[in-house]
C-alpha positions as a printed NumPy array, in Angstrom:
array([[ 80.238, 272.225,  56.466],
       [ 79.701, 274.337,  53.362],
       [ 76.242, 274.914,  51.94 ],
       [ 77.094, 273.402,  48.565],
       [ 79.352, 270.614,  47.435],
       [ 80.578, 270.23 ,  43.896],
       [ 81.348, 267.018,  42.048],
       [ 84.657, 266.517,  40.336],
       [ 86.117, 264.628,  37.373],
       [ 83.872, 262.366,  35.339],
       [ 81.088, 262.772,  37.876],
       [ 80.321, 266.186,  36.324],
       [ 79.131, 264.387,  33.198],
       [ 76.539, 262.472,  35.185],
       [ 73.262, 264.027,  36.199],
       [ 73.354, 264.978,  39.875],
       [ 76.353, 262.729,  40.438],
       [ 74.623, 259.465,  39.547],
       [ 76.619, 256.266,  39.806],
       [ 76.016, 252.745,  38.591],
       [ 73.504, 250.836,  40.759],
       [ 74.825, 248.887,  43.777],
       [ 78.237, 250.518,  43.591],
       [ 79.42 , 251.509,  47.092],
       [ 78.758, 255.143,  47.861],
       [ 78.95 , 257.49 ,  50.813],
       [ 75.249, 258.215,  50.221],
       [ 72.821, 255.578,  51.452],
       [ 69.183, 255.133,  50.428],
       [ 66.818, 254.199,  53.276],
       [ 63.344, 252.841,  52.429],
       [ 60.033, 252.008,  54.131],
       [ 60.28 , 254.72 ,  56.786],
       [ 56.975, 255.118,  58.624],
       [ 55.259, 258.462,  59.233],
       [ 56.453, 260.236,  62.336],
       [ 60.077, 259.132,  62.112],
       [ 62.331, 262.163,  62.552],
       [ 65.559, 263.009,  60.815],
       [ 67.405, 262.613,  64.102],
       [ 66.165, 259.028,  64.357],
       [ 67.334, 258.274,  60.817],
       [ 70.709, 259.834,  61.576],
       [ 71.008, 257.688,  64.7  ],
       [ 71.278, 254.621,  62.447],
       [ 74.553, 255.923,  61.071],
       [ 76.127, 257.313,  64.242],
       [ 77.83 , 254.133,  65.462],
       [ 79.718, 253.773,  62.161],
       [ 81.182, 257.25 ,  61.787],
       [ 80.428, 260.888,  61.074],
       [ 77.129, 261.688,  59.327],
       [ 77.427, 264.749,  57.085],
       [ 74.056, 265.205,  55.332],
       [ 70.501, 263.924,  55.33 ],
       [ 67.582, 264.293,  52.934],
       [ 64.124, 263.281,  54.197],
       [ 61.548, 262.606,  51.455],
       [ 58.339, 263.342,  53.334],
       [ 55.344, 261.364,  52.144],
       [ 57.488, 258.829,  50.298],
       [ 58.822, 256.994,  53.318],
       [ 62.401, 257.412,  52.142],
       [ 65.579, 259.218,  53.104],
       [ 69.136, 259.688,  51.894],
       [ 71.955, 259.657,  54.436],
       [ 75.457, 260.838,  53.574],
       [ 78.37 , 259.449,  55.588],
       [ 81.671, 261.288,  55.891],
       [ 83.649, 258.375,  54.484],
       [ 83.076, 255.459,  52.153],
       [ 84.42 , 253.066,  54.784],
       [ 81.748, 254.184,  57.24 ],
       [ 79.024, 253.677,  54.628],
       [ 80.303, 250.198,  53.751],
       [ 80.448, 249.22 ,  57.434],
       [ 76.88 , 250.433,  57.911],
       [ 75.511, 248.519,  54.906],
       [ 77.444, 245.378,  55.87 ],
       [ 76.075, 245.475,  59.404],
       [ 72.437, 246.165,  58.548],
       [ 72.461, 243.489,  55.856],
       [ 72.433, 240.98 ,  58.719],
       [ 70.741, 243.085,  61.411],
       [ 67.695, 244.806,  59.916],
       [ 67.162, 248.047,  61.881],
       [ 63.82 , 249.151,  63.289],
       [ 62.432, 252.669,  63.428],
       [ 59.227, 253.004,  65.443],
       [ 59.138, 249.189,  65.634],
       [ 59.052, 248.845,  61.847],
       [ 61.917, 247.48 ,  59.707],
       [ 63.681, 249.846,  57.33 ],
       [ 66.005, 248.85 ,  54.513],
       [ 69.343, 250.385,  53.597],
       [ 71.243, 250.211,  50.321],
       [ 73.82 , 252.229,  48.416],
       [ 72.453, 255.243,  46.566],
       [ 73.158, 256.184,  42.944],
       [ 74.318, 259.55 ,  44.241],
       [ 77.894, 260.232,  45.122],
       [ 77.009, 263.148,  47.394],
       [ 74.07 , 265.193,  48.626],
       [ 73.855, 268.845,  47.688],
       [ 72.961, 271.448,  50.29 ],
       [ 72.423, 274.451,  48.029],
       [ 69.135, 276.236,  47.323],
       [ 68.907, 275.656,  43.583],
       [ 65.703, 273.611,  43.86 ],
       [ 62.44 , 274.573,  45.538],
       [ 61.876, 271.079,  46.846],
       [ 62.998, 268.997,  49.729],
       [ 66.735, 269.368,  49.989],
       [ 69.461, 267.854,  52.119],
       [ 69.989, 269.275,  55.575],
       [ 73.241, 269.262,  57.5  ],
       [ 73.087, 266.251,  59.806],
       [ 73.54 , 266.659,  63.544],
       [ 77.211, 266.247,  64.267],
       [ 76.669, 263.6  ,  66.929],
       [ 79.872, 261.962,  65.792],
       [ 82.371, 264.704,  65.088],
       [ 85.497, 263.425,  66.748],
       [ 87.069, 259.983,  66.631],
       [ 89.922, 259.12 ,  68.948],
       [ 91.079, 255.61 ,  69.815],
       [ 87.833, 254.204,  68.49 ],
       [ 85.511, 256.294,  70.665],
       [ 83.054, 258.717,  69.143],
       [ 82.595, 262.222,  70.531],
       [ 79.586, 264.518,  70.283],
       [ 80.06 , 268.199,  69.54 ],
       [ 76.741, 269.677,  68.39 ],
       [ 73.072, 269.381,  69.213],
       [ 71.109, 270.398,  66.139],
       [ 68.589, 267.896,  64.87 ],
       [ 68.337, 267.049,  61.214],
       [ 65.272, 269.202,  60.686],
       [ 67.221, 272.229,  61.859],
       [ 65.61 , 272.226,  65.312],
       [ 67.052, 271.569,  68.722],
       [ 67.253, 268.149,  70.295],
       [ 64.803, 267.474,  73.134],
       [ 65.866, 269.171,  76.352],
       [ 66.632, 266.022,  78.354],
       [ 69.414, 265.694,  80.851],
       [ 72.762, 263.954,  80.622],
       [ 71.863, 261.032,  82.932],
       [ 70.405, 257.843,  81.46 ],
       [ 68.547, 255.107,  83.308],
       [ 69.397, 251.73 ,  81.783],
       [ 67.387, 248.574,  82.423],
       [ 68.847, 245.29 ,  81.145],
       [ 66.334, 242.482,  80.613],
       [ 67.048, 238.774,  80.137],
       [ 70.451, 238.943,  81.811],
       [ 71.678, 235.469,  80.946],
       [ 75.288, 236.588,  80.37 ],
       [ 77.562, 238.906,  82.339],
       [ 76.915, 242.645,  82.17 ],
       [ 79.751, 244.442,  83.923],
       [ 80.465, 248.096,  84.494],
       [ 83.338, 247.913,  82.02 ],
       [ 81.077, 246.429,  79.343],
       [ 78.548, 249.257,  79.8  ],
       [ 81.372, 251.776,  79.604],
       [ 82.717, 250.286,  76.39 ],
       [ 79.299, 250.343,  74.728],
       [ 78.131, 253.795,  75.831],
       [ 81.476, 255.577,  75.473],
       [ 81.117, 255.23 ,  71.69 ],
       [ 78.625, 258.1  ,  71.895],
       [ 80.551, 260.527,  74.048],
       [ 82.477, 261.069,  77.24 ],
       [ 81.056, 258.938,  80.053],
       [ 81.588, 260.572,  83.457],
       [ 79.953, 258.217,  85.955],
       [ 78.223, 254.823,  86.144],
       [ 76.304, 253.277,  89.042],
       [ 74.894, 249.714,  88.79 ],
       [ 72.255, 248.189,  91.073],
       [ 69.327, 245.765,  91.262],
       [ 65.815, 247.148,  91.721],
       [ 62.479, 245.359,  91.419],
       [ 64.401, 242.201,  90.496],
       [ 65.906, 244.003,  87.495],
       [ 69.481, 244.811,  86.564],
       [ 69.655, 248.605,  86.304],
       [ 72.29 , 251.276,  85.88 ],
       [ 72.541, 255.057,  85.9  ],
       [ 75.041, 256.539,  83.461],
       [ 76.043, 260.193,  83.251],
       [ 77.519, 261.768,  80.122],
       [ 79.469, 265.005,  79.9  ],
       [ 76.779, 266.465,  77.65 ],
       [ 73.032, 265.965,  77.259],
       [ 73.49 , 265.512,  73.507],
       [ 75.665, 262.479,  74.174],
       [ 72.871, 260.967,  76.232],
       [ 70.28 , 261.708,  73.538],
       [ 72.283, 260.085,  70.752],
       [ 73.122, 257.037,  72.899],
       [ 69.454, 256.521,  73.749],
       [ 68.407, 256.916,  70.108],
       [ 71.005, 254.414,  68.946],
       [ 71.053, 251.778,  71.695],
       [ 67.502, 251.545,  73.053],
       [ 66.159, 248.107,  72.127],
       [ 69.547, 246.574,  71.293],
       [ 70.751, 243.267,  72.735],
       [ 74.281, 243.203,  74.13 ],
       [ 74.511, 239.514,  73.246],
       [ 72.505, 237.523,  70.719],
       [ 69.265, 236.529,  72.375],
       [ 69.738, 238.211,  75.736],
       [ 70.682, 241.308,  77.731],
       [ 68.264, 243.722,  76.027],
       [ 68.824, 247.417,  76.75 ],
       [ 65.854, 249.632,  77.672],
       [ 66.979, 253.232,  78.049],
       [ 65.191, 256.288,  79.439],
       [ 66.261, 259.688,  80.64 ],
       [ 66.693, 259.91 ,  84.4  ],
       [ 65.218, 262.747,  86.464],
       [ 68.595, 263.063,  88.172],
       [ 70.9  , 265.806,  86.949],
       [ 74.076, 264.539,  88.598],
       [ 75.279, 261.229,  90.03 ],
       [ 77.102, 261.003,  93.347],
       [ 79.692, 258.21 ,  93.4  ],
       [ 81.406, 257.308,  96.677],
       [ 83.489, 254.327,  95.535],
       [ 85.362, 253.268,  92.421],
       [ 84.697, 249.54 ,  92.227],
       [ 82.734, 246.875,  90.35 ],
       [ 79.364, 248.527,  90.999],
       [ 80.11 , 252.243,  90.702],
       [ 82.738, 254.427,  89.125],
       [ 83.515, 258.113,  88.71 ],
       [ 85.848, 258.405,  85.73 ],
       [ 86.714, 261.994,  86.659],
       [ 88.182, 260.989,  90.041],
       [ 90.897, 258.436,  90.627],
       [ 91.199, 259.267,  94.332],
       [ 87.984, 257.573,  95.449],
       [ 88.322, 254.52 ,  97.719],
       [ 87.376, 251.062,  96.52 ],
       [ 85.076, 250.38 ,  99.455],
       [ 85.508, 247.685, 102.057],
       [ 86.475, 244.408, 100.433],
       [ 85.989, 245.608,  96.856],
       [ 88.532, 244.594,  94.269],
       [ 91.201, 247.005,  93.17 ],
       [ 89.985, 248.342,  89.836],
       [ 93.108, 250.33 ,  89.085],
       [ 94.24 , 247.915,  86.389],
       [ 90.894, 247.922,  84.598],
       [ 89.819, 251.528,  85.11 ],
       [ 89.385, 252.895,  81.606],
       [ 90.32 , 256.448,  80.793],
       [ 87.891, 258.42 ,  78.614],
       [ 89.405, 256.848,  75.527],
       [ 90.67 , 253.609,  77.02 ],
       [ 94.205, 252.838,  78.227],
       [ 96.695, 250.816,  76.208],
       [ 95.838, 247.139,  76.391],
       [ 92.192, 247.727,  77.265],
       [ 89.851, 245.563,  75.233],
       [ 88.287, 247.143,  72.11 ],
       [ 84.952, 248.761,  72.773],
       [ 81.892, 246.605,  72.368],
       [ 79.169, 247.787,  70.057],
       [ 78.798, 248.104,  66.334],
       [ 81.66 , 246.725,  64.245],
       [ 83.782, 249.19 ,  62.357],
       [ 84.534, 246.789,  59.524],
       [ 82.648, 243.742,  58.374],
       [ 79.234, 242.676,  59.574],
       [ 78.557, 241.209,  63.016],
       [ 79.516, 237.713,  64.05 ],
       [ 76.129, 237.086,  65.629],
       [ 72.69 , 237.207,  64.087],
       [ 70.075, 239.792,  65.081],
       [ 67.325, 239.106,  67.559],
       [ 63.746, 239.51 ,  66.264],
       [ 62.169, 242.633,  67.666],
       [ 65.445, 244.359,  68.433],
       [ 67.736, 246.566,  66.406],
       [ 70.256, 243.759,  66.371],
       [ 72.789, 242.589,  68.942],
       [ 75.884, 244.512,  69.847],
       [ 79.122, 242.894,  68.811],
       [ 80.095, 239.986,  71.055],
       [ 81.814, 236.971,  69.588],
       [ 80.773, 233.484,  70.63 ],
       [ 83.123, 230.603,  71.152],
       [ 82.785, 227.181,  69.609],
       [ 81.397, 225.736,  72.826],
       [ 77.584, 225.984,  72.968],
       [ 76.31 , 228.15 ,  75.781],
       [ 79.642, 229.869,  76.396],
       [ 80.841, 233.259,  75.221],
       [ 84.172, 234.991,  74.904],
       [ 83.717, 238.456,  76.334],
       [ 86.285, 241.186,  75.612],
       [ 87.57 , 242.894,  78.735],
       [ 86.914, 240.005,  81.141],
       [ 90.039, 238.208,  82.327],
       [ 90.023, 234.505,  81.573],
       [ 90.067, 233.59 ,  85.247],
       [ 87.324, 231.367,  86.639],
       [ 88.424, 231.435,  90.306],
       [ 86.651, 233.82 ,  92.682],
       [ 87.941, 235.28 ,  95.924],
       [ 85.022, 235.463,  98.365],
       [ 85.625, 237.402, 101.571],
       [ 83.906, 238.737, 104.697],
       [ 82.193, 235.395, 105.261],
       [ 80.849, 234.277, 108.625],
       [ 83.37 , 231.592, 109.7  ],
       [ 80.892, 230.084, 112.179],
       [ 78.247, 229.376, 109.529],
       [ 79.893, 229.054, 106.122],
       [ 80.69 , 225.653, 104.596],
       [ 82.11 , 224.55 , 101.228],
       [ 78.733, 222.965, 100.404],
       [ 76.876, 226.192, 101.178],
       [ 79.096, 228.146,  98.79 ],
       [ 78.741, 225.397,  96.189],
       [ 74.941, 225.618,  96.293],
       [ 74.755, 229.434,  96.342],
       [ 77.32 , 230.121,  93.621],
       [ 75.895, 227.192,  91.687],
       [ 72.818, 229.322,  90.96 ],
       [ 74.977, 231.314,  88.522],
       [ 77.267, 228.645,  87.115],
       [ 78.72 , 225.201,  87.635],
       [ 81.034, 225.227,  90.656],
       [ 83.959, 222.841,  90.283],
       [ 85.881, 223.404,  93.509],
       [ 85.56 , 225.323,  96.795],
       [ 88.284, 226.058,  99.319],
       [ 87.795, 227.824, 102.658],
       [ 91.099, 229.22 , 103.906],
       [ 92.494, 227.104, 106.735],
       [ 93.827, 230.025, 108.792],
       [ 91.27 , 232.636, 107.665],
       [ 87.874, 230.973, 107.708],
       [ 86.151, 234.168, 106.565],
       [ 87.812, 233.902, 103.132],
       [ 87.181, 231.297, 100.442],
       [ 88.043, 230.484,  96.847],
       [ 85.299, 229.32 ,  94.468],
       [ 86.25 , 227.865,  91.09 ],
       [ 83.555, 228.165,  88.402],
       [ 83.402, 226.265,  85.099],
       [ 84.587, 229.286,  83.107],
       [ 85.277, 233.026,  83.275],
       [ 81.796, 233.939,  82.063],
       [ 80.114, 232.147,  84.941],
       [ 82.626, 233.627,  87.385],
       [ 81.763, 237.154,  86.289],
       [ 78.05 , 236.368,  86.415],
       [ 78.406, 235.23 ,  90.024],
       [ 80.244, 238.449,  90.881],
       [ 77.488, 240.514,  89.28 ],
       [ 74.756, 238.929,  91.386],
       [ 76.422, 237.963,  94.655],
       [ 78.973, 240.678,  95.385],
       [ 77.507, 242.755,  98.214],
       [ 74.862, 240.164,  99.169],
       [ 74.234, 239.548, 102.89 ],
       [ 75.023, 235.995, 103.959],
       [ 74.772, 234.784, 107.55 ],
       [ 74.743, 238.329, 108.919],
       [ 77.666, 239.682, 106.888],
       [ 77.988, 241.514, 103.579],
       [ 79.816, 239.094, 101.286],
       [ 82.367, 240.388,  98.784],
       [ 83.201, 238.498,  95.59 ],
       [ 85.906, 239.344,  93.092],
       [ 88.312, 237.603,  90.73 ],
       [ 91.175, 235.787,  92.41 ],
       [ 94.806, 235.921,  91.385],
       [ 94.786, 232.111,  91.328],
       [ 93.918, 230.282,  88.106],
       [ 92.817, 227.063,  89.805],
       [ 92.157, 225.612,  93.263],
       [ 94.685, 222.958,  94.23 ],
       [ 93.339, 219.932,  96.084],
       [ 95.188, 219.102,  99.323],
       [ 98.006, 216.604,  99.074],
       [ 97.578, 213.222, 100.689],
       [ 98.186, 213.56 , 104.42 ],
       [ 97.9  , 217.363, 104.338],
       [ 95.706, 218.784, 107.111],
       [ 92.599, 220.374, 105.601],
       [ 89.661, 219.548, 107.936],
       [ 87.311, 219.175, 104.977],
       [ 87.682, 222.803, 103.916],
       [ 88.543, 221.969, 100.282],
       [ 85.952, 220.162,  98.175],
       [ 85.882, 218.992,  94.56 ],
       [ 82.448, 219.258,  92.956],
       [ 83.555, 218.919,  89.327],
       [ 81.454, 215.782,  88.807],
       [ 78.482, 216.81 ,  90.93 ],
       [ 75.025, 215.841,  89.612],
       [ 73.711, 219.149,  91.015],
       [ 75.273, 221.3  ,  88.305],
       [ 72.515, 223.419,  86.747],
       [ 74.275, 224.286,  83.473],
       [ 75.834, 221.059,  82.198],
       [ 73.345, 220.933,  79.329],
       [ 73.962, 223.903,  76.96 ],
       [ 70.265, 223.858,  76.002],
       [ 69.04 , 223.894,  79.594],
       [ 66.219, 226.284,  80.481],
       [ 68.284, 227.282,  83.508],
       [ 70.195, 229.666,  81.239],
       [ 66.93 , 231.577,  80.788],
       [ 66.081, 231.718,  84.493],
       [ 69.037, 233.461,  86.094],
       [ 67.873, 236.203,  88.448],
       [ 69.378, 238.2  ,  91.306],
       [ 68.809, 237.033,  94.883],
       [ 65.242, 237.868,  95.91 ],
       [ 62.864, 237.191,  98.786],
       [ 60.71 , 235.053,  96.48 ],
       [ 61.953, 231.587,  95.605],
       [ 60.89 , 229.369,  92.727],
       [ 60.31 , 225.749,  93.782],
       [ 60.128, 222.874,  91.319],
       [ 60.082, 219.065,  91.229],
       [ 57.528, 219.02 ,  94.055],
       [ 55.972, 215.543,  94.547],
       [ 52.137, 215.359,  94.232],
       [ 51.832, 214.161,  97.837],
       [ 53.471, 217.305,  99.282],
       [ 50.98 , 219.934, 100.474],
       [ 51.177, 223.693, 100.999],
       [ 51.488, 223.18 , 104.758],
       [ 54.259, 220.633, 104.243],
       [ 56.325, 223.164, 102.301],
       [ 55.574, 226.044, 104.669],
       [ 56.599, 223.917, 107.652],
       [ 59.762, 222.801, 105.854],
       [ 60.906, 226.394, 105.291],
       [ 59.829, 227.496, 108.779],
       [ 61.942, 224.701, 110.257],
       [ 65.013, 226.29 , 108.66 ],
       [ 64.336, 229.659, 110.298],
       [ 62.407, 231.293, 107.453],
       [ 59.361, 233.522, 107.825],
       [ 56.83 , 232.552, 105.155],
       [ 55.006, 235.631, 103.829],
       [ 53.21 , 234.015, 100.914],
       [ 52.87 , 230.834,  98.904],
       [ 51.147, 229.702,  95.732],
       [ 51.28 , 226.702,  93.422],
       [ 51.436, 227.229,  89.666],
       [ 47.947, 226.69 ,  88.232],
       [ 49.156, 224.766,  85.195],
       [ 51.856, 222.764,  86.939],
       [ 51.473, 221.724,  90.577],
       [ 55.069, 220.503,  90.604],
       [ 56.126, 224.178,  90.794],
       [ 55.379, 226.935,  93.288],
       [ 56.485, 230.343,  94.533],
       [ 57.261, 231.005,  98.182],
       [ 57.899, 234.493,  99.561],
       [ 60.071, 234.783, 102.658],
       [ 60.741, 237.58 , 105.111],
       [ 63.857, 238.98 , 103.422],
       [ 66.356, 238.378, 100.653],
       [ 68.89 , 237.103, 103.197],
       [ 66.347, 234.598, 104.513],
       [ 65.756, 233.377, 100.979],
       [ 69.5  , 232.973, 100.383],
       [ 69.819, 230.88 , 103.541],
       [ 66.771, 228.802, 102.616],
       [ 68.084, 228.12 ,  99.115],
       [ 71.377, 226.873, 100.558],
       [ 69.589, 224.668, 103.088],
       [ 66.781, 223.28 , 100.935],
       [ 67.952, 223.051,  97.331],
       [ 68.102, 219.295,  96.617],
       [ 66.06 , 218.525,  99.744],
       [ 65.129, 214.829,  99.658],
       [ 61.387, 214.145,  99.848],
       [ 62.031, 210.415,  99.549],
       [ 61.588, 208.021,  96.631],
       [ 64.289, 209.889,  94.671],
       [ 62.283, 213.129,  94.695],
       [ 64.534, 216.151,  95.278],
       [ 63.349, 219.753,  95.618],
       [ 64.864, 222.316,  93.262],
       [ 65.126, 225.897,  94.505],
       [ 66.1  , 229.053,  92.62 ],
       [ 65.548, 232.81 ,  92.876],
       [ 62.435, 234.176,  91.184],
       [ 61.864, 237.443,  89.343],
       [ 58.207, 237.364,  90.422],
       [ 56.536, 238.262,  93.707],
       [ 53.355, 236.973,  95.311]])
């Protein structure tokens, strides 16, 4: 980038390249910036939309000018932030077109002057943004953090898959490895970039965003790890630099959905900030605005790019001596409405579970794949079948295929149900509700003990004695207890409701 940029044509007749107000321009005016905000943070607002070429910080005035490389990028940025007001240091800032056509970088004035912006977005290929330099806007060096990010996703009410994380974070550079896991009842991931600058710009741009409107909020920190070790390429971990890694026992073949650094032909467009018009979902108060995910016309359901439209799950490595269609219905019903279940007649350790839609199917995979059930590690993946066929009349089935499509136990029939806000991974602590007033602590402890559980703790909610938390000896114990005791009949049409809790006692 040269140190000075001249104006051409009629613009020479205008002082400092002024244009008529509100006319689209590559230069954007940003107002109400609080003290302490750095140039790098201001630049991070523009990174998702394209290359940032110059920045001018007006210290003491709470303002800045940001120059984008193209008019299209500037228009996309203004369109997006018109609906999703950005926050810097938890305070809203406002963006509009500037009267300037360009920012000068010469030394003809002894006042604050534009500085070359960090080239955090220098290369664009197949819609993914690369990072090629690490200088901050003030001319300094970016903080010396590593290339591994720790990502915590809160309020996970919709599916967050490895592919979705890849699509979002690959907009800021080459993603090498991703590992997903649950810790402290939270959905977490470790993500390694090829360069520490990639990680810095991704954190600056994405921390505080919601993947979907109203849920799946990203909280991003730098990890102390310098390198991730990935043993398997599957739904939970992936090394994009190695295609020779095994899938792991029972894991689905990810060959068809394994994205290359810039995405294979046919792979869904990357999630994240739109490159054209504004977003199709409104921003969430307190966040920088949701990442781009379109919602369908049906309340409570979302169309998620990159997730096949299949709602049937293949569940394997089950214990054939203990598993039943009803048990799978109750367990998978924690994460969606189960319509049908089929245990294979000749292979009792394998089952098909049909969810209400593809979103719920993926959610069940996220939370239940790899969970221990009746002494075995259960594996859940998408099936090649689109639906579960009920047995024909006279066909031998031994009760292994069940239709639950009209079951009153569905948790998510009502799109406004609070159950959408209380979806958590399997945990040793269970949330109990709809407890009759006559039922005591000892009654509930004895009930769970009778099903083989070890009760470690128990407490009623102070404000609502119809609800309680019970902590069992292990996560597997809690899974078994949920299957056995959800909808337990206390008599007089009082049925216990059981779900996993994010809390502990």
